[in-house]
PDB file of C-alpha atoms in Angstrom:
ATOM      1  CA  MET A   1      -0.194  12.713 -82.270  1.00 37.00           C
ATOM      2  CA  ALA A   2      -2.260   9.576 -81.724  1.00 42.00           C
ATOM      3  CA  THR A   3      -0.853   6.891 -79.456  1.00 48.00           C
ATOM      4  CA  SER A   4      -1.285   3.238 -80.318  1.00 61.00           C
ATOM      5  CA  ARG A   5      -3.425   0.972 -78.163  1.00 91.00           C
ATOM      6  CA  ARG A   6      -1.477  -1.487 -76.018  1.00 94.00           C
ATOM      7  CA  ILE A   7      -2.441  -4.535 -74.004  1.00 95.00           C
ATOM      8  CA  GLY A   8       0.390  -5.814 -71.851  1.00 95.00           C
ATOM      9  CA  PRO A   9       3.605  -5.431 -73.850  1.00 95.00           C
ATOM     10  CA  TYR A  10       1.789  -5.784 -77.190  1.00 97.00           C
ATOM     11  CA  THR A  11       0.670  -3.094 -79.629  1.00 96.00           C
ATOM     12  CA  ILE A  12      -2.771  -3.764 -81.091  1.00 96.00           C
ATOM     13  CA  VAL A  13      -2.765  -3.958 -84.889  1.00 95.00           C
ATOM     14  CA  THR A  14      -6.477  -4.685 -85.363  1.00 94.00           C
ATOM     15  CA  ARG A  15      -9.488  -6.055 -83.593  1.00 93.00           C
ATOM     16  CA  LEU A  16     -10.846  -9.341 -84.926  1.00 88.00           C
ATOM     17  CA  ASP A  17     -14.384  -8.933 -83.621  1.00 81.00           C
ATOM     18  CA  GLY A  18     -16.388  -6.090 -85.151  1.00 68.00           C
ATOM     19  CA  ASN A  19     -18.465  -5.540 -82.052  1.00 54.00           C
ATOM     20  CA  THR A  20     -18.612  -7.214 -78.692  1.00 46.00           C
ATOM     21  CA  HIS A  21     -21.306  -9.797 -78.112  1.00 46.00           C
ATOM     22  CA  THR A  22     -21.880 -11.290 -74.707  1.00 43.00           C
ATOM     23  CA  PRO A  23     -23.068 -14.886 -74.377  1.00 44.00           C
ATOM     24  CA  HIS A  24     -26.332 -13.519 -72.910  1.00 42.00           C
ATOM     25  CA  THR A  25     -27.213 -11.276 -75.865  1.00 42.00           C
ATOM     26  CA  HIS A  26     -30.553 -12.110 -77.494  1.00 41.00           C
ATOM     27  CA  ALA A  27     -30.087 -14.023 -80.772  1.00 42.00           C
ATOM     28  CA  SER A  28     -31.973 -11.439 -82.843  1.00 42.00           C
ATOM     29  CA  ALA A  29     -29.552  -8.724 -81.714  1.00 45.00           C
ATOM     30  CA  GLN A  30     -26.494 -10.682 -82.828  1.00 45.00           C
ATOM     31  CA  SER A  31     -24.941 -10.548 -86.256  1.00 48.00           C
ATOM     32  CA  SER A  32     -25.924 -13.639 -88.228  1.00 53.00           C
ATOM     33  CA  ALA A  33     -22.472 -13.696 -89.840  1.00 62.00           C
ATOM     34  CA  GLN A  34     -20.501 -14.050 -86.604  1.00 61.00           C
ATOM     35  CA  PRO A  35     -21.235 -16.174 -83.538  1.00 67.00           C
ATOM     36  CA  PRO A  36     -20.797 -14.499 -80.137  1.00 72.00           C
ATOM     37  CA  THR A  37     -17.341 -14.630 -78.584  1.00 77.00           C
ATOM     38  CA  PRO A  38     -16.590 -14.853 -74.852  1.00 84.00           C
ATOM     39  CA  GLU A  39     -13.620 -12.496 -75.189  1.00 92.00           C
ATOM     40  CA  ARG A  40     -12.240  -9.520 -77.114  1.00 94.00           C
ATOM     41  CA  ARG A  41      -9.809 -10.762 -79.778  1.00 94.00           C
ATOM     42  CA  PHE A  42      -7.003  -8.811 -81.428  1.00 95.00           C
ATOM     43  CA  ILE A  43      -3.982  -9.208 -83.660  1.00 95.00           C
ATOM     44  CA  ALA A  44      -0.999  -7.614 -81.923  1.00 96.00           C
ATOM     45  CA  ARG A  45       2.740  -7.097 -82.380  1.00 96.00           C
ATOM     46  CA  SER A  46       5.534  -7.597 -79.869  1.00 95.00           C
ATOM     47  CA  PRO A  47       7.418  -4.492 -78.681  1.00 93.00           C
ATOM     48  CA  ASP A  48      10.366  -5.270 -80.986  1.00 95.00           C
ATOM     49  CA  GLY A  49       8.002  -5.868 -83.931  1.00 92.00           C
ATOM     50  CA  ASP A  50       9.378  -9.372 -84.546  1.00 93.00           C
ATOM     51  CA  ARG A  51       6.321 -11.375 -83.473  1.00 93.00           C
ATOM     52  CA  THR A  52       2.646 -11.220 -84.368  1.00 94.00           C
ATOM     53  CA  VAL A  53       0.206 -12.872 -81.953  1.00 95.00           C
ATOM     54  CA  PRO A  54      -3.525 -13.370 -81.551  1.00 95.00           C
ATOM     55  CA  LEU A  55      -4.227 -11.654 -78.241  1.00 97.00           C
ATOM     56  CA  SER A  56      -7.363 -12.045 -76.140  1.00 96.00           C
ATOM     57  CA  ALA A  57      -8.749  -9.959 -73.289  1.00 96.00           C
ATOM     58  CA  PRO A  58     -11.914 -10.482 -71.229  1.00 95.00           C
ATOM     59  CA  LEU A  59     -15.132  -8.699 -72.036  1.00 93.00           C
ATOM     60  CA  PRO A  60     -15.726  -5.606 -69.845  1.00 91.00           C
ATOM     61  CA  LYS A  61     -18.193  -7.325 -67.477  1.00 90.00           C
ATOM     62  CA  ALA A  62     -16.363 -10.674 -67.347  1.00 92.00           C
ATOM     63  CA  ASP A  63     -14.456 -11.929 -64.297  1.00 94.00           C
ATOM     64  CA  PRO A  64     -10.752 -11.346 -65.088  1.00 95.00           C
ATOM     65  CA  GLY A  65      -9.715 -14.015 -62.561  1.00 95.00           C
ATOM     66  CA  ARG A  66     -11.773 -16.680 -64.290  1.00 95.00           C
ATOM     67  CA  PHE A  67     -10.545 -15.504 -67.694  1.00 95.00           C
ATOM     68  CA  MET A  68      -6.927 -15.912 -66.572  1.00 96.00           C
ATOM     69  CA  ALA A  69      -7.617 -19.306 -64.959  1.00 95.00           C
ATOM     70  CA  GLU A  70      -9.102 -20.581 -68.227  1.00 94.00           C
ATOM     71  CA  ALA A  71      -6.176 -19.144 -70.226  1.00 95.00           C
ATOM     72  CA  ASP A  72      -3.707 -20.838 -67.878  1.00 95.00           C
ATOM     73  CA  THR A  73      -5.558 -24.159 -68.195  1.00 95.00           C
ATOM     74  CA  SER A  74      -5.448 -23.904 -71.995  1.00 93.00           C
ATOM     75  CA  ARG A  75      -1.655 -24.235 -71.811  1.00 93.00           C
ATOM     76  CA  TYR A  76      -2.139 -27.944 -71.037  1.00 93.00           C
ATOM     77  CA  LEU A  77      -4.550 -28.771 -73.872  1.00 90.00           C
ATOM     78  CA  LEU A  78      -3.219 -30.763 -76.797  1.00 87.00           C
ATOM     79  CA  GLY A  79      -4.655 -31.445 -80.220  1.00 87.00           C
ATOM     80  CA  PRO A  80      -4.571 -30.317 -83.829  1.00 84.00           C
ATOM     81  CA  TRP A  81      -7.355 -27.724 -83.335  1.00 82.00           C
ATOM     82  CA  VAL A  82      -6.043 -26.217 -80.115  1.00 84.00           C
ATOM     83  CA  LEU A  83      -3.783 -23.186 -79.813  1.00 85.00           C
ATOM     84  CA  PRO A  84      -2.879 -22.984 -76.116  1.00 91.00           C
ATOM     85  CA  ALA A  85      -1.961 -19.685 -74.511  1.00 94.00           C
ATOM     86  CA  VAL A  86       1.812 -19.183 -74.675  1.00 93.00           C
ATOM     87  CA  GLU A  87       2.014 -15.947 -72.710  1.00 96.00           C
ATOM     88  CA  LEU A  88      -0.161 -14.729 -69.840  1.00 97.00           C
ATOM     89  CA  ALA A  89      -0.584 -11.385 -68.093  1.00 97.00           C
ATOM     90  CA  ALA A  90       1.232 -10.910 -64.815  1.00 95.00           C
ATOM     91  CA  PRO A  91      -0.896 -11.513 -61.704  1.00 92.00           C
ATOM     92  CA  GLY A  92      -2.703  -8.360 -60.600  1.00 90.00           C
ATOM     93  CA  GLY A  93      -2.355  -6.571 -63.942  1.00 91.00           C
ATOM     94  CA  GLU A  94      -4.744  -6.170 -66.853  1.00 93.00           C
ATOM     95  CA  ALA A  95      -6.007  -9.633 -67.907  1.00 96.00           C
ATOM     96  CA  TRP A  96      -4.863 -10.870 -71.345  1.00 97.00           C
ATOM     97  CA  HIS A  97      -3.222 -13.851 -72.997  1.00 97.00           C
ATOM     98  CA  ALA A  98      -1.399 -14.448 -76.275  1.00 97.00           C
ATOM     99  CA  ARG A  99      -1.469 -17.515 -78.510  1.00 94.00           C
ATOM    100  CA  PRO A 100       0.920 -18.529 -81.281  1.00 91.00           C
ATOM    101  CA  TYR A 101       0.180 -16.961 -84.641  1.00 88.00           C
ATOM    102  CA  VAL A 102      -0.481 -19.541 -87.342  1.00 82.00           C
ATOM    103  CA  PRO A 103      -0.698 -17.938 -90.789  1.00 80.00           C
ATOM    104  CA  ALA A 104      -3.438 -19.432 -92.951  1.00 79.00           C
ATOM    105  CA  LEU A 105      -5.196 -18.644 -96.184  1.00 76.00           C
ATOM    106  CA  PRO A 106      -8.930 -17.975 -96.000  1.00 73.00           C
ATOM    107  CA  PRO A 107     -11.213 -20.620 -97.489  1.00 71.00           C
ATOM    108  CA  ASP A 108     -12.058 -20.042-101.160  1.00 71.00           C
ATOM    109  CA  ARG A 109     -15.788 -20.081-100.417  1.00 61.00           C
ATOM    110  CA  PRO A 110     -18.035 -19.756 -97.353  1.00 63.00           C
ATOM    111  CA  ARG A 111     -18.691 -22.832 -95.253  1.00 61.00           C
ATOM    112  CA  GLY A 112     -21.593 -24.899 -96.471  1.00 60.00           C
ATOM    113  CA  GLU A 113     -21.483 -23.474-100.003  1.00 59.00           C
ATOM    114  CA  ARG A 114     -21.249 -26.286-102.521  1.00 59.00           C
ATOM    115  CA  ARG A 115     -19.340 -26.201-105.752  1.00 57.00           C
ATOM    116  CA  SER A 116     -21.663 -26.391-108.743  1.00 57.00           C
ATOM    117  CA  ALA A 117     -21.265 -29.335-111.125  1.00 55.00           C
ATOM    118  CA  ALA A 118     -19.650 -28.319-114.402  1.00 52.00           C
TER     119      ALA A 118
END
């Protein structure tokens, strides 16, 4: 029987990033569809199954202390385009943070694509 992947108290539902890109990866090696991300991003469920959260964890070679410091600092950012961390890993454990889940519909067309005149 397969066990589900967990980070902190959360069960991973899916990974948002197809493959991990580091900020130092050469541009030609990166997917043109997705910009590089400085973290691994997931959709996860709470242990009771009542909450869905975007969950982030540092890349394998990243400094977990810096990752957690930046996540903690994000709790004090305000603005319409900011989702601050609402839950952080315990000190000394595996580094991760969760943000509030905001359901949204995908755009009806890719960015930059213009609607043709009828």
